[in-house]
Short mmCIF file of C-alpha atoms in Angstrom, two decimals:
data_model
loop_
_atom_site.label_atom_id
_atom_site.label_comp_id
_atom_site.label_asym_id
_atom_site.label_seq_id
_atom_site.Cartn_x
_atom_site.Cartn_y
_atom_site.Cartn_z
CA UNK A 25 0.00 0.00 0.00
CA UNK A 26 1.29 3.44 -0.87
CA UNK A 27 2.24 5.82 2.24
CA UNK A 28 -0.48 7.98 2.73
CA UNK A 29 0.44 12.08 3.32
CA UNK A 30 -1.83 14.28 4.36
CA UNK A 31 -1.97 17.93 3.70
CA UNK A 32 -2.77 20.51 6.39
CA UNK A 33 -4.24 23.36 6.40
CA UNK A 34 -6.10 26.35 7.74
CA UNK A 35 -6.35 26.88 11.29
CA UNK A 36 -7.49 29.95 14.11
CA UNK A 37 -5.73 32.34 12.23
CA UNK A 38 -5.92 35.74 10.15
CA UNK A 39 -3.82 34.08 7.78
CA UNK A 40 -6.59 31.12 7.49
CA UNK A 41 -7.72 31.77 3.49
CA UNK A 42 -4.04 32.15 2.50
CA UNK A 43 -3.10 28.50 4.09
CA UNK A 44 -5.86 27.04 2.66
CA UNK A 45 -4.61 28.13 -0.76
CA UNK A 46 -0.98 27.02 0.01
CA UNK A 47 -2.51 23.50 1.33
CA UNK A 48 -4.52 23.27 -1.37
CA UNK A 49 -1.85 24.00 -3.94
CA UNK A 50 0.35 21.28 -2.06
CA UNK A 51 -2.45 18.70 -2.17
CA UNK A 52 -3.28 19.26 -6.14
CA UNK A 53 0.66 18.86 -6.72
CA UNK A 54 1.03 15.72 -4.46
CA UNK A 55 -1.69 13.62 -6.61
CA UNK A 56 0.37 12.91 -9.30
CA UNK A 57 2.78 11.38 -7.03
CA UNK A 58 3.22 7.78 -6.24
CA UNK A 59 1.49 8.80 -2.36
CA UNK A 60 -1.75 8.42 -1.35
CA UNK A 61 -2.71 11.57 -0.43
CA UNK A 62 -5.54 13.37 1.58
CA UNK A 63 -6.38 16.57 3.23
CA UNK A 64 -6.86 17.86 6.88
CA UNK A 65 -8.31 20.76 7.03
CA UNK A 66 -8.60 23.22 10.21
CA UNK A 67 -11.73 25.28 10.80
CA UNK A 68 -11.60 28.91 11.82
CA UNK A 69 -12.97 27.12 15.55
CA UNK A 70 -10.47 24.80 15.64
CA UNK A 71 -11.64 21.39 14.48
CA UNK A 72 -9.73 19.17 12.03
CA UNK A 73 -11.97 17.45 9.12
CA UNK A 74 -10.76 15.19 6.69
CA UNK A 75 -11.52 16.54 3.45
CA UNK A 76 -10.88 15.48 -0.42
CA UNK A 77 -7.42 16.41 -1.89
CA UNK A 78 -9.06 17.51 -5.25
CA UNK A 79 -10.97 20.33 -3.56
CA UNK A 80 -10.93 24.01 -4.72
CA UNK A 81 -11.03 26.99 -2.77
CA UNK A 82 -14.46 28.18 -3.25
CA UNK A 83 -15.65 24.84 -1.21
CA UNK A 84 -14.20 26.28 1.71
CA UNK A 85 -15.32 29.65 1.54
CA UNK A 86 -18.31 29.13 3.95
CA UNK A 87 -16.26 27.67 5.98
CA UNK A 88 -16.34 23.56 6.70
CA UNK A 89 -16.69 22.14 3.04
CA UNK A 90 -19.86 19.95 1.91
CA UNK A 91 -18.62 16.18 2.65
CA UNK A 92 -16.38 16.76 5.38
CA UNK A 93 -15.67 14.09 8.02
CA UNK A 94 -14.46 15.19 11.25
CA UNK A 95 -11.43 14.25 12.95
CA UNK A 96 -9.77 13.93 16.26
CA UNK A 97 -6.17 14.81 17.40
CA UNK A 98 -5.32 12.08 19.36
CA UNK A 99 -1.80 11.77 22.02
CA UNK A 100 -1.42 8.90 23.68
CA UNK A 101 -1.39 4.48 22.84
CA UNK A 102 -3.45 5.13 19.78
CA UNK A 103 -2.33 8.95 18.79
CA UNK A 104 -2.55 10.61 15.44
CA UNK A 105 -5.70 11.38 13.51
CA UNK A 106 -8.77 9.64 13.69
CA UNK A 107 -12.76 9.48 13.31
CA UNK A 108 -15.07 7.67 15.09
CA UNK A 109 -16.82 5.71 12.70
CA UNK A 110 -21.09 5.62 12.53
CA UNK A 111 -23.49 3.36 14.40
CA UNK A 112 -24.92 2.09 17.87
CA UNK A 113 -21.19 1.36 18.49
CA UNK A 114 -18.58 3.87 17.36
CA UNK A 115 -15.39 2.54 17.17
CA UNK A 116 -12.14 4.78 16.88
CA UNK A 117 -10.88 4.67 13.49
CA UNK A 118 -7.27 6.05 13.31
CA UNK A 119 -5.66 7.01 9.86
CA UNK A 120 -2.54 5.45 8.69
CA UNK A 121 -0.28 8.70 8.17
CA UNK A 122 3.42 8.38 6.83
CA UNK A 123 4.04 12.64 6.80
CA UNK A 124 2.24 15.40 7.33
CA UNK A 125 2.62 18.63 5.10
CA UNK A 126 2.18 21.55 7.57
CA UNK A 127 0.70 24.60 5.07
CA UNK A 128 -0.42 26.69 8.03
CA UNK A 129 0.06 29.97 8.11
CA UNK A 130 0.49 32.27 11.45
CA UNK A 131 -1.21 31.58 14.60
CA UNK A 132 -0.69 28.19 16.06
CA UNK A 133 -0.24 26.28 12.90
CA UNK A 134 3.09 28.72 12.75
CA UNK A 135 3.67 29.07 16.07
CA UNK A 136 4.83 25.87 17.25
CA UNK A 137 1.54 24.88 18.73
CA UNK A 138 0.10 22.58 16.41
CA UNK A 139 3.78 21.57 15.65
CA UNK A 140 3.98 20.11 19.84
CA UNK A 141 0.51 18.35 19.44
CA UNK A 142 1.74 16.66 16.30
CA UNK A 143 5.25 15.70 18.10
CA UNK A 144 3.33 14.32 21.22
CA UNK A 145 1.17 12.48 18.83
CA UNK A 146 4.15 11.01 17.40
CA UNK A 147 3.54 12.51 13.48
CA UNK A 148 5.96 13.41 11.25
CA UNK A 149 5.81 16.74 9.78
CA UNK A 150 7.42 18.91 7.40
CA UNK A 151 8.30 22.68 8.19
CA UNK A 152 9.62 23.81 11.23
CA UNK A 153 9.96 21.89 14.64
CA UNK A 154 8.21 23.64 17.54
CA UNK A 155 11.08 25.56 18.80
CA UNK A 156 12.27 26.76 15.38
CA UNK A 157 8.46 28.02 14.82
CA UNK A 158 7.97 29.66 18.21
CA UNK A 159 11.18 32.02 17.68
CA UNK A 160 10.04 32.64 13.93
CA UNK A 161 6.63 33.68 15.65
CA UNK A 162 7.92 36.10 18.22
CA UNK A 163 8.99 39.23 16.67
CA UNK A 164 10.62 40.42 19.92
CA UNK A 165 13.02 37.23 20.43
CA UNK A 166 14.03 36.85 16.86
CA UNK A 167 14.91 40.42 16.89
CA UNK A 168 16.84 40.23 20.31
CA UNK A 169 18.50 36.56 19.05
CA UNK A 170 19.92 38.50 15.46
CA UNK A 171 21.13 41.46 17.40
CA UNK A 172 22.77 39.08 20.07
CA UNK A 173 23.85 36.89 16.53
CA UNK A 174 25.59 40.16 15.57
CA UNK A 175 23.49 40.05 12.02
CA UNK A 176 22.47 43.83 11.19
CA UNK A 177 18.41 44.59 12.41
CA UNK A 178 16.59 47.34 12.94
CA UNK A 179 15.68 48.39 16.98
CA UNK A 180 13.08 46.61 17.97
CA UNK A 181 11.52 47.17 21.46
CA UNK A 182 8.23 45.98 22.80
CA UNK A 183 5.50 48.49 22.78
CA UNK A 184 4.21 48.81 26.50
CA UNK A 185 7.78 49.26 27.85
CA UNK A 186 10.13 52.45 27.03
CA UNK A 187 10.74 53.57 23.33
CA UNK A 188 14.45 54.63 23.17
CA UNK A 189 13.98 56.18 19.57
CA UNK A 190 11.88 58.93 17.84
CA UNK A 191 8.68 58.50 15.46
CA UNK A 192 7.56 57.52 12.90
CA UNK A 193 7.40 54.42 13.66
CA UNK A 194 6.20 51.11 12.74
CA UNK A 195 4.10 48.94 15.32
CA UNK A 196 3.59 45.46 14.21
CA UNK A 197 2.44 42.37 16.30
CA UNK A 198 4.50 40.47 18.15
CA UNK A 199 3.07 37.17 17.28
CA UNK A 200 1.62 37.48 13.71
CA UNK A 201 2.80 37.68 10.10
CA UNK A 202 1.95 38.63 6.71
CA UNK A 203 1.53 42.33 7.07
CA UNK A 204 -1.72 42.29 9.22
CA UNK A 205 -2.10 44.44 11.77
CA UNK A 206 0.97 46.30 10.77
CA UNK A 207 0.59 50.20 10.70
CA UNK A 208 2.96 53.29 10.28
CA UNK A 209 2.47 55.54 13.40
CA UNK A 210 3.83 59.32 13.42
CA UNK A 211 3.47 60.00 17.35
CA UNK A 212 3.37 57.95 20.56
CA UNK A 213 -0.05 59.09 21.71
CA UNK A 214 -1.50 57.54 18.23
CA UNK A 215 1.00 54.66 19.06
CA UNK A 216 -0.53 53.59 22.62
CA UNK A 217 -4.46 54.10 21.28
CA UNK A 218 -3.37 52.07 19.08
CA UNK A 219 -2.00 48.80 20.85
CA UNK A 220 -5.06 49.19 23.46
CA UNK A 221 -8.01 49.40 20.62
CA UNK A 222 -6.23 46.51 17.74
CA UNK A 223 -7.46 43.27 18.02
CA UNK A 224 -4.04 41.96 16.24
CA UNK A 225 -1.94 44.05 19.08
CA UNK A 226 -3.71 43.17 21.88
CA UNK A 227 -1.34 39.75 22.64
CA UNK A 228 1.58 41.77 22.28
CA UNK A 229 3.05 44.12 19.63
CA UNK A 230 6.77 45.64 18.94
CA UNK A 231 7.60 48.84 17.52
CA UNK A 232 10.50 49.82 15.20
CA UNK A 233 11.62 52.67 14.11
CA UNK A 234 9.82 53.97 10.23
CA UNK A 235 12.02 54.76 7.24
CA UNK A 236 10.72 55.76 4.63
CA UNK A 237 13.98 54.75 2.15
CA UNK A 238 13.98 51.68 2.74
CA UNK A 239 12.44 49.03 0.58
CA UNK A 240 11.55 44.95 0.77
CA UNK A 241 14.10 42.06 -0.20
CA UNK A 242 13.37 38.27 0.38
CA UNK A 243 14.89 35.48 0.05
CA UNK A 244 13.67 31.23 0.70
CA UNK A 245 15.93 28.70 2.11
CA UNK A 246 15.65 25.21 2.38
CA UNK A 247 17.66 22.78 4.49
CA UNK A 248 16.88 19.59 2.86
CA UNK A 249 19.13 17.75 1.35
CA UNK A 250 21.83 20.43 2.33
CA UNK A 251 21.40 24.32 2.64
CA UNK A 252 19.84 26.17 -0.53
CA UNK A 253 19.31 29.57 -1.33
CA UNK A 254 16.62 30.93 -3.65
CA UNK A 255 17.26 33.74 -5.96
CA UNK A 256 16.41 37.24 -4.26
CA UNK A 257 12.94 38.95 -5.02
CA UNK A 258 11.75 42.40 -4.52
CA UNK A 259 8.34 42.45 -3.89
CA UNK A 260 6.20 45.35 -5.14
CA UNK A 261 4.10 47.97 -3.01
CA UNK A 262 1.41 49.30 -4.15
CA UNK A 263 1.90 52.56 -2.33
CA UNK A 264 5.50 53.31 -3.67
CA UNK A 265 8.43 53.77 -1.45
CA UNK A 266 6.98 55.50 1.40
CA UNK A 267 4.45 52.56 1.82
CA UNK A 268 4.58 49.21 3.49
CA UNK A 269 4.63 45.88 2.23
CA UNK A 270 0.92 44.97 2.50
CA UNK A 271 -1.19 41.59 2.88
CA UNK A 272 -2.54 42.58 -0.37
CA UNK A 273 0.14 43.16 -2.08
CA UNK A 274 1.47 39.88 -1.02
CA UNK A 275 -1.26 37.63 -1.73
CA UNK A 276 -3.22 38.07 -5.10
CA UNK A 277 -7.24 36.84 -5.67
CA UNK A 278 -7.24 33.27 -5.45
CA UNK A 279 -3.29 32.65 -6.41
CA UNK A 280 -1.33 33.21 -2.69
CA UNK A 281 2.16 34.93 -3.40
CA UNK A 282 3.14 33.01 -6.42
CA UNK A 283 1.58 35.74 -8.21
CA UNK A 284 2.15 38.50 -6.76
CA UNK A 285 4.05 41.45 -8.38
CA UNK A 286 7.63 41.25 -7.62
CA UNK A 287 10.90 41.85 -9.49
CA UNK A 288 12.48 38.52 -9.81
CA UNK A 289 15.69 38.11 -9.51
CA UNK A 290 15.73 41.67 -8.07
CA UNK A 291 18.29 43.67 -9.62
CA UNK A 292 21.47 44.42 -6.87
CA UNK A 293 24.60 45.74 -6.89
CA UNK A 294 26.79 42.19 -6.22
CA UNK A 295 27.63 43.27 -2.92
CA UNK A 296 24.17 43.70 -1.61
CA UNK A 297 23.34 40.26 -2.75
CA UNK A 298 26.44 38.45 -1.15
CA UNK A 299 25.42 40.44 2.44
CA UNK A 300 21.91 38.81 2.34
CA UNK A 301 23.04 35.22 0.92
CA UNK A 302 25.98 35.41 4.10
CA UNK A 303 22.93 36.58 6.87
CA UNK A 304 20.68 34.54 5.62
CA UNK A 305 22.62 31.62 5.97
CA UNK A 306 23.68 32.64 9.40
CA UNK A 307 20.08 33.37 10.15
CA UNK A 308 19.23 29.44 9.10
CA UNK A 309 21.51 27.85 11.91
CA UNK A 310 20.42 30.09 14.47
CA UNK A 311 17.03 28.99 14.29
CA UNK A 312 17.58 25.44 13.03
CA UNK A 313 15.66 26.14 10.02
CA UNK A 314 13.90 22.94 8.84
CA UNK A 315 11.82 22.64 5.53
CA UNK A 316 11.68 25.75 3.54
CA UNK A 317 11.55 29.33 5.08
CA UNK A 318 11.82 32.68 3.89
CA UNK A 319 13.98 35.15 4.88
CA UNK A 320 12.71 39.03 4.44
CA UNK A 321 15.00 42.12 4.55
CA UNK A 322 15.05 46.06 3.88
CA UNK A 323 17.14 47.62 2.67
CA UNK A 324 17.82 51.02 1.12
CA UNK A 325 19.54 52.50 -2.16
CA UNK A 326 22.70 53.94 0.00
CA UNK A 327 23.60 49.94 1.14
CA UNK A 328 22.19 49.92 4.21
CA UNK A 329 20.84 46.20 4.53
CA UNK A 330 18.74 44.88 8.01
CA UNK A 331 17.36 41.45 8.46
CA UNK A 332 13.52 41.89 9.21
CA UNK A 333 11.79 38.68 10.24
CA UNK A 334 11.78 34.60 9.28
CA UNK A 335 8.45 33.53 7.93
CA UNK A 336 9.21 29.47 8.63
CA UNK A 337 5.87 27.96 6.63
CA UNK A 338 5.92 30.84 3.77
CA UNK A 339 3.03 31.58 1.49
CA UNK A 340 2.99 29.14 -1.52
CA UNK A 341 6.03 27.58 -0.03
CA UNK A 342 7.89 30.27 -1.86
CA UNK A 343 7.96 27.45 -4.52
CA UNK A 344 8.56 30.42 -6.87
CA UNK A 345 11.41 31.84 -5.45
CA UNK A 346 13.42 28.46 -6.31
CA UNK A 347 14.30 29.41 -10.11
CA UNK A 348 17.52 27.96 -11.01
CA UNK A 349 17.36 24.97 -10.99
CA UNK A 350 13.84 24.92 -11.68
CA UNK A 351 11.68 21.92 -10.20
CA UNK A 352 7.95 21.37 -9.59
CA UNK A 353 6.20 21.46 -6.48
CA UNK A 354 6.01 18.16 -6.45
CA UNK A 355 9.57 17.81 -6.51
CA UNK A 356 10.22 19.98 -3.68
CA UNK A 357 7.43 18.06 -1.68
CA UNK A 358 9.24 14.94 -2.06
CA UNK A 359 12.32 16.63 -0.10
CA UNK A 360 10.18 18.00 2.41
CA UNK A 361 8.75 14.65 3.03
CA UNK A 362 12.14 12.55 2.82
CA UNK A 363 13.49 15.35 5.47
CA UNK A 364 10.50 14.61 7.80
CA UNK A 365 11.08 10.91 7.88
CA UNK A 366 14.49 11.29 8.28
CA UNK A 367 14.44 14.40 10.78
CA UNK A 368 13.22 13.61 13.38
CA UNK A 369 11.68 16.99 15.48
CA UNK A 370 10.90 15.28 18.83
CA UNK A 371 12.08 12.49 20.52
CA UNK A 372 11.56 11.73 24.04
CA UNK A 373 14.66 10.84 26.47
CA UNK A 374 13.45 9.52 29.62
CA UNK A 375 16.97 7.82 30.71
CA UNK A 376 17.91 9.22 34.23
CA UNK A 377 14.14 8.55 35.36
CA UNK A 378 14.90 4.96 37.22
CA UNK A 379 12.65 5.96 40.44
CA UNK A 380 15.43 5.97 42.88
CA UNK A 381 14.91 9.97 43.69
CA UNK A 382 11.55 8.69 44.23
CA UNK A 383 12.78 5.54 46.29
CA UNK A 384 14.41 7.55 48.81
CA UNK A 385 12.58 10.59 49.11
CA UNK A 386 11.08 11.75 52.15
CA UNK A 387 7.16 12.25 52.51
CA UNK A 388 5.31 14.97 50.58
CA UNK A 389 4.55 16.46 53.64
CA UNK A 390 7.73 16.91 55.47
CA UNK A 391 8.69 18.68 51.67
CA UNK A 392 6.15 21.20 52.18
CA UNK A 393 6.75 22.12 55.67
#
């Protein structure tokens, strides 16, 4: 019997239509594989359905598609997937699941949430492990872990404590992606009203300071079978120079980020381009980048170069980005997959546990006193 992978997707995020586009590209590109293949998808509440592989995205856009049959996260003797099957006597049915292709974006399918559930369960994945998506998450930490990394960033403080630097600035959230929630600010009274009224700030938000030179520069890597670098893109903004990168102008009708506007492979002066391919792979072992990431960066006409943020499950895989030499999708999930059977991202060490602290310890009383 063929190994079966299933394709995830969706999830409690903003970012939910965009991973469902991703996942859905991923499960279209996987049928004409050799694999079984079937899809998992997320609600918007939180529960997993198993769903058909040859679905488009208008099925989902109500939400839980016609035909769905729900599912159940499961840790423990019998963990994984599985359904309980119909009848006076349900019976726990699990699926047989060789990988599974993580296409969430943000919130906990990012976050290194659904990434722990899935390593207690005893899955294999592909995309980041929990601790490498936690730190891509967290604005904050991956800002403090480059500066401490001595790779070039722009100060980044947290927004409720002290602001050592003058407006404008940009507030973003700390634990988010994609552009949402992400506003230029000109004064700190504007700033505060508004990380108390956002719904995307309220969990936390960072503030950097704005320039207005300074334009967008990304760049995917992937760590399976060895470290590769994409070619470099410079994404478009619709608002010119003085604008930000926004979610739409990342993610087109229908398409994800494969089509939108970008210059590709972004003209740079040859020093500029060695700068990001040296920090970004510096920025790939200090997260223990796994699967395919993508790097982003500004930088500005005068040379000045910072390393903004690691987006470790990237729209569309940033399949594009990959142009010399050129594969399918396909062809990049099959590297994915061999790296998730062959990496492991969790594996339990209980060795040191014998019971002999236990043995000889005193009573639980004579502890507490």
């Amino acid at each position: 019997m063929n190994a079966m992978i299933a394709v995830l997707f969706g999830g409690p995020s903003p970012e939910h239509d965009i991973s469902i586009l991703t996942g859905l590209q991923a499960a279209h590109a996987l049928l004409g594989t050799e694999s079984a293949v079937t899809g998992i998808y997320w609600s918007k509440t939180g529960e997993f359905y198993r769903v058909a592989p040859t679905l488009e995205a208008p099925a989902f856009a109500q939400g839980v598609p016609s035909g769905a049959e729900p599912l159940m996260l499961i840790t423990g003797s019998r963990a994984g997937f599985g359904s309980l099957s119909s009848g006076l006597r349900p019976k726990l049915e699990m699926i047989s699941i060789d990988v599974i292709v993580n296409c969430c974006h943000g919130g906990p399918g990012e976050d290194g949430s659904i990434q722990a559930a899935m390593d207690l369960a005893g899955l294999r994945y592909t995309g980041p492990s929990t601790a490498t998506a936690a730190i891509g998450m967290d604005k904050l930490s991956f800002g403090a872990l480059a500066v401490a990394a001595g790779l070039p960033a722009l100060p980044r403080v947290a927004a409720d404590g002290e602001i050592p630097f003058e407006g404008p600035y940009i507030v973003k959230p700390r634990f988010g992606g994609s552009s949402i929630g992400i506003e230029v600010i000109r004064d700190r009274g504007t700033l505060r009203d508004r990380v108390r009224d956002s719904v995307h700030l309220r969990t936390g938000a960072v503030v950097e300071p704005f320039r207005e030179d300074l334009y967008d520069l990304q760049i995917a890597i992937r760590s399976y079978p060895e470290l590769q670098l994409s070619a470099i893109e410079r994404p478009t903004r619709s608002g010119g120079m003085a604008a930000i990168l926004t979610y739409s102008d990342k993610y087109r009708p229908g398409t994800g980020m494969a089509a939108a506007p970008r210059e590709l492979p972004a003209l740079l002066k040859p020093e500029t381009e060695e700068q990001i391919r040296e920090v970004a792979t510096r920025t790939a072992t200090l997260i223990g980048s796994r699967g395919v990431a993508r790097i982003d960066f500004l930088a500005s006409e005068n040379g000045d170069l910072f390393l903004n943020e690691v987006n470790t499950i990237p729209g569309s895989l940033s399949h594009y980005l990959f142009i010399e030499p050129k594969e399918t999708l396909a062809e990049q999930l099959a590297k994915d997959i061999r790296e998730a059977r062959e990496r492991a991202t969790y594996t339990p060490v209980t060795q040191g546990a014998d019971g002999s602290v236990l043995q000889s310890a005193a009573t639980i009383a004579q502890k507490l006193a």
